[in-house]
């Protein structure tokens, strides 16, 4: 179903049962999977591919050229999974370098006025509240929640099942399973509600609470804190994920 006022390039690939509403624009190299819905005034351009059943609200803009001043041309891509919601005025920019991609997974809920910049990688089941902003090269892992009006500095990583408070300024990595808040953001406690909602065991929650105290409350250096966690806490997957994330951090973690 393509509204007569929509402008769809004849070479665009439109999957079965898609709805393209009034005044939408779909570019030449766009691929829409089955059952995608573009409500109205949506622009999708560039080398952009969407999976199935994505729901895109008015004035969203997906796959257009990066805002990065380093852009020199070439073919850049935007890859989006399935069953995502992009609310009004969301912007998802394509990558900066030739052959590079901006990637968004599946089952994400991206609320109004959010921005996903060039070369960002968003996992699955992520929620971004209104006006949350991801700068270039940010990584957001599965089940993370980014609060409204929060701003994430370029190259930061947001760990899985973490939550960032509204209006926060994040300039370093936020470890998985943690709650960060403030300007600049600091890790305040574990994300208890998020872990409960996503089925993390009581044993893992207890161990992560202890890991939080060791990392953030005992005044240890990061290497010493990680060594202590590995020595004293049970070798659960969630604890191992936390240790691996912190150990691989290049920007440091939000303390």
Tab-separated table of C-alpha atoms in Angstrom:
chain	number	residue	atom	x	y	z
A	1	UNK	CA	0.000	0.000	0.000
A	2	UNK	CA	1.758	3.128	-1.247
A	3	UNK	CA	-0.067	6.432	-0.880
A	4	UNK	CA	-0.307	8.387	-4.144
A	5	UNK	CA	1.539	11.359	-2.619
A	6	UNK	CA	4.545	9.217	-1.574
A	7	UNK	CA	7.712	9.370	-3.695
A	8	UNK	CA	9.230	5.902	-3.991
A	9	UNK	CA	12.178	5.355	-6.327
A	10	UNK	CA	11.373	2.653	-8.890
A	11	UNK	CA	14.526	0.731	-7.925
A	12	UNK	CA	13.707	0.658	-4.204
A	13	UNK	CA	12.735	-2.786	-2.912
A	14	UNK	CA	9.451	-2.743	-1.022
A	15	UNK	CA	8.524	-5.943	0.813
A	16	UNK	CA	5.112	-7.541	0.948
A	17	UNK	CA	2.381	-5.910	3.027
A	18	UNK	CA	4.363	-2.690	3.552
A	19	UNK	CA	2.502	0.575	4.085
A	20	UNK	CA	4.067	3.778	2.759
A	21	UNK	CA	1.964	6.704	3.919
A	22	UNK	CA	1.355	10.220	2.616
A	23	UNK	CA	4.350	12.348	1.585
A	24	UNK	CA	6.962	9.717	2.398
A	25	UNK	CA	10.203	9.568	0.366
A	26	UNK	CA	12.005	6.266	-0.244
A	27	UNK	CA	15.336	6.365	-2.067
A	28	UNK	CA	16.883	4.290	-4.816
A	29	UNK	CA	19.012	1.951	-2.680
A	30	UNK	CA	16.487	1.323	0.092
A	31	UNK	CA	15.257	-2.168	0.957
A	32	UNK	CA	12.147	-2.472	3.138
A	33	UNK	CA	11.363	-5.904	4.549
A	34	UNK	CA	7.819	-7.228	4.790
A	35	UNK	CA	5.182	-5.451	6.886
A	36	UNK	CA	7.117	-2.232	7.474
A	37	UNK	CA	4.892	0.776	8.057
A	38	UNK	CA	5.882	4.354	7.217
A	39	UNK	CA	3.105	6.492	8.696
A	40	UNK	CA	3.627	9.780	6.816
A	41	UNK	CA	6.390	12.289	5.935
A	42	UNK	CA	9.082	9.660	6.550
A	43	UNK	CA	12.358	9.917	4.606
A	44	UNK	CA	14.484	6.791	4.061
A	45	UNK	CA	17.456	7.154	1.742
A	46	UNK	CA	21.036	6.043	1.207
A	47	UNK	CA	22.088	2.396	1.096
A	48	UNK	CA	19.606	1.443	3.788
A	49	UNK	CA	18.115	-1.946	4.589
A	50	UNK	CA	15.299	-2.607	7.061
A	51	UNK	CA	14.059	-6.001	8.221
A	52	UNK	CA	10.484	-6.965	8.951
A	53	UNK	CA	7.668	-5.089	10.661
A	54	UNK	CA	9.425	-1.835	11.515
A	55	UNK	CA	7.036	0.939	12.558
A	56	UNK	CA	8.231	4.422	11.549
A	57	UNK	CA	6.350	7.538	12.611
A	58	UNK	CA	6.052	10.957	10.920
A	59	UNK	CA	9.128	13.044	10.121
A	60	UNK	CA	11.636	10.322	10.973
A	61	UNK	CA	14.764	10.399	8.790
A	62	UNK	CA	16.748	7.195	8.295
A	63	UNK	CA	19.913	6.430	6.328
A	64	UNK	CA	20.826	9.916	5.164
A	65	UNK	CA	24.387	11.189	4.933
A	66	UNK	CA	26.420	11.439	8.125
A	67	UNK	CA	26.813	14.836	9.781
A	68	UNK	CA	30.484	14.013	10.396
A	69	UNK	CA	32.762	16.578	8.697
A	70	UNK	CA	35.218	13.773	7.914
A	71	UNK	CA	32.828	12.365	5.319
A	72	UNK	CA	34.563	12.186	1.930
A	73	UNK	CA	32.032	10.238	-0.096
A	74	UNK	CA	31.822	6.556	-0.937
A	75	UNK	CA	29.179	3.950	-0.237
A	76	UNK	CA	28.103	3.845	3.393
A	77	UNK	CA	25.260	1.759	4.786
A	78	UNK	CA	22.528	1.758	7.384
A	79	UNK	CA	21.426	-1.693	8.548
A	80	UNK	CA	18.286	-2.056	10.664
A	81	UNK	CA	16.759	-5.260	12.004
A	82	UNK	CA	13.115	-6.127	12.595
A	83	UNK	CA	10.212	-5.003	14.767
A	84	UNK	CA	11.710	-1.673	15.764
A	85	UNK	CA	9.698	1.435	16.570
A	86	UNK	CA	11.046	4.808	15.461
A	87	UNK	CA	8.866	7.607	16.774
A	88	UNK	CA	8.443	11.140	15.470
A	89	UNK	CA	11.525	13.073	14.267
A	90	UNK	CA	14.011	10.275	14.990
A	91	UNK	CA	17.212	10.582	12.948
A	92	UNK	CA	19.487	7.658	12.077
A	93	UNK	CA	22.553	8.713	10.087
A	94	UNK	CA	24.567	6.546	7.752
A	95	UNK	CA	28.241	5.794	8.452
A	96	UNK	CA	31.167	8.069	7.641
A	97	UNK	CA	33.787	5.894	5.911
A	98	UNK	CA	33.410	4.029	2.628
A	99	UNK	CA	32.003	0.483	3.220
A	100	UNK	CA	31.195	1.259	6.892
A	101	UNK	CA	27.752	0.931	8.476
A	102	UNK	CA	25.469	2.262	11.172
A	103	UNK	CA	23.691	-0.746	12.687
A	104	UNK	CA	20.474	-1.031	14.696
A	105	UNK	CA	19.292	-4.480	15.827
A	106	UNK	CA	15.739	-5.645	16.487
A	107	UNK	CA	12.899	-5.004	18.939
A	108	UNK	CA	14.180	-1.564	19.877
A	109	UNK	CA	11.918	1.299	20.976
A	110	UNK	CA	13.357	4.636	19.834
A	111	UNK	CA	11.196	7.513	21.066
A	112	UNK	CA	10.600	10.977	19.613
A	113	UNK	CA	13.522	13.224	18.605
A	114	UNK	CA	16.204	10.633	19.374
A	115	UNK	CA	19.404	10.771	17.341
A	116	UNK	CA	21.573	7.823	16.288
A	117	UNK	CA	24.753	9.132	14.690
A	118	UNK	CA	27.233	7.657	12.213
A	119	UNK	CA	28.821	4.260	12.890
A	120	UNK	CA	26.705	3.639	15.984
A	121	UNK	CA	25.875	0.037	16.859
A	122	UNK	CA	22.638	-0.523	18.785
A	123	UNK	CA	21.827	-4.054	19.931
A	124	UNK	CA	18.409	-5.575	20.591
A	125	UNK	CA	15.584	-4.662	22.981
A	126	UNK	CA	17.035	-1.217	23.667
A	127	UNK	CA	14.858	1.701	24.789
A	128	UNK	CA	15.867	5.291	24.036
A	129	UNK	CA	13.552	7.830	25.652
A	130	UNK	CA	12.661	11.160	24.064
A	131	UNK	CA	15.563	13.295	22.785
A	132	UNK	CA	18.258	10.806	23.819
A	133	UNK	CA	21.340	11.327	21.647
A	134	UNK	CA	24.072	8.900	20.589
A	135	UNK	CA	27.212	10.468	19.116
A	136	UNK	CA	29.343	8.721	16.512
A	137	UNK	CA	30.778	5.240	17.096
A	138	UNK	CA	28.757	4.649	20.285
A	139	UNK	CA	27.874	1.037	21.127
A	140	UNK	CA	24.657	0.274	23.018
A	141	UNK	CA	24.300	-3.332	24.127
A	142	UNK	CA	21.119	-5.400	24.501
A	143	UNK	CA	18.356	-4.372	26.922
A	144	UNK	CA	19.971	-1.045	27.812
A	145	UNK	CA	17.767	1.970	28.588
A	146	UNK	CA	18.870	5.523	27.745
A	147	UNK	CA	16.847	8.168	29.575
A	148	UNK	CA	15.269	11.203	27.979
A	149	UNK	CA	17.564	14.098	27.007
A	150	UNK	CA	20.655	12.010	27.844
A	151	UNK	CA	23.720	12.642	25.673
A	152	UNK	CA	26.299	9.916	25.012
A	153	UNK	CA	29.807	11.031	23.975
A	154	UNK	CA	31.381	9.535	20.869
A	155	UNK	CA	33.103	6.150	21.204
A	156	UNK	CA	31.402	5.371	24.543
A	157	UNK	CA	29.917	1.955	25.231
A	158	UNK	CA	26.673	1.361	27.096
A	159	UNK	CA	26.653	-2.105	28.671
A	160	UNK	CA	23.755	-4.527	28.475
A	161	UNK	CA	20.870	-4.123	30.918
A	162	UNK	CA	22.289	-0.816	32.097
A	163	UNK	CA	20.139	2.281	32.527
A	164	UNK	CA	21.087	5.932	32.124
A	165	UNK	CA	19.100	8.587	33.957
A	166	UNK	CA	17.383	11.401	32.115
A	167	UNK	CA	19.455	14.487	31.230
A	168	UNK	CA	22.716	12.652	31.941
A	169	UNK	CA	25.978	13.507	30.203
A	170	UNK	CA	27.869	10.270	29.554
A	171	UNK	CA	31.559	10.712	28.715
A	172	UNK	CA	32.862	7.254	29.699
A	173	UNK	CA	31.627	3.685	29.374
A	174	UNK	CA	28.651	2.584	31.465
A	175	UNK	CA	29.212	-1.006	32.691
A	176	UNK	CA	26.539	-3.654	32.152
A	177	UNK	CA	23.815	-4.145	34.773
A	178	UNK	CA	24.512	-0.717	36.310
A	179	UNK	CA	22.584	2.540	36.764
A	180	UNK	CA	24.380	5.734	35.758
A	181	UNK	CA	23.151	9.277	36.279
A	182	UNK	CA	24.406	12.844	36.444
A	183	UNK	CA	26.477	15.462	34.624
A	184	UNK	CA	28.969	13.993	34.101
A	185	UNK	CA	27.326	10.631	34.706
A	186	UNK	CA	28.490	8.451	37.583
A	187	UNK	CA	27.624	4.826	38.274
A	188	UNK	CA	25.235	5.009	41.229
A	189	UNK	CA	24.086	1.432	41.856
A	190	UNK	CA	23.008	-1.758	40.094
A	191	UNK	CA	20.029	-1.725	37.744
A	192	UNK	CA	17.895	-3.929	39.990
A	193	UNK	CA	14.606	-3.338	38.164
A	194	UNK	CA	16.166	-4.008	34.773
A	195	UNK	CA	17.731	-7.250	35.944
A	196	UNK	CA	14.478	-8.440	37.500
A	197	UNK	CA	12.517	-7.641	34.362
A	198	UNK	CA	14.980	-9.551	32.211
A	199	UNK	CA	15.169	-12.662	34.344
A	200	UNK	CA	18.611	-12.341	35.921
A	201	UNK	CA	18.867	-14.881	38.746
A	202	UNK	CA	18.939	-13.876	42.409
A	203	UNK	CA	22.433	-15.358	42.704
A	204	UNK	CA	23.697	-13.225	39.822
A	205	UNK	CA	22.008	-10.102	41.185
A	206	UNK	CA	23.635	-10.644	44.573
A	207	UNK	CA	27.045	-11.171	42.991
A	208	UNK	CA	26.681	-8.046	40.845
A	209	UNK	CA	25.800	-5.989	43.932
A	210	UNK	CA	29.034	-7.155	45.514
A	211	UNK	CA	30.921	-6.415	42.294
A	212	UNK	CA	29.494	-2.896	42.288
A	213	UNK	CA	30.798	-2.279	45.822
A	214	UNK	CA	34.252	-3.583	44.926
A	215	UNK	CA	34.475	-1.521	41.728
A	216	UNK	CA	32.917	1.722	42.890
A	217	UNK	CA	32.970	1.963	46.682
A	218	UNK	CA	36.212	0.502	48.001
A	219	UNK	CA	38.708	2.899	46.435
A	220	UNK	CA	40.590	0.205	44.531
A	221	UNK	CA	42.285	0.692	41.193
A	222	UNK	CA	40.409	-0.916	38.308
A	223	UNK	CA	42.941	-3.784	37.849
A	224	UNK	CA	42.906	-4.556	41.572
A	225	UNK	CA	39.113	-4.390	41.723
A	226	UNK	CA	38.765	-6.778	38.789
A	227	UNK	CA	41.260	-9.184	40.331
A	228	UNK	CA	39.312	-9.096	43.577
A	229	UNK	CA	36.022	-9.753	41.793
A	230	UNK	CA	37.496	-12.714	39.933
A	231	UNK	CA	38.951	-14.099	43.128
A	232	UNK	CA	36.057	-13.572	45.541
A	233	UNK	CA	32.834	-13.776	43.518
A	234	UNK	CA	31.164	-16.778	41.887
A	235	UNK	CA	32.069	-17.356	38.253
A	236	UNK	CA	28.649	-16.537	36.860
A	237	UNK	CA	28.167	-15.399	33.236
A	238	UNK	CA	26.894	-11.991	34.342
A	239	UNK	CA	29.947	-11.387	36.537
A	240	UNK	CA	32.242	-12.507	33.733
A	241	UNK	CA	30.452	-10.149	31.330
A	242	UNK	CA	30.993	-7.242	33.717
A	243	UNK	CA	34.692	-8.008	34.190
A	244	UNK	CA	35.264	-8.421	30.448
A	245	UNK	CA	33.469	-5.157	29.659
A	246	UNK	CA	35.454	-3.131	32.197
A	247	UNK	CA	38.756	-4.725	31.228
A	248	UNK	CA	38.205	-3.888	27.541
A	249	UNK	CA	37.198	-0.276	28.207
A	250	UNK	CA	39.297	2.271	26.321
A	251	UNK	CA	37.610	5.422	27.611
A	252	UNK	CA	37.398	4.221	31.200
A	253	UNK	CA	34.181	3.598	33.095
A	254	UNK	CA	31.812	6.139	34.601
A	255	UNK	CA	32.771	6.107	38.303
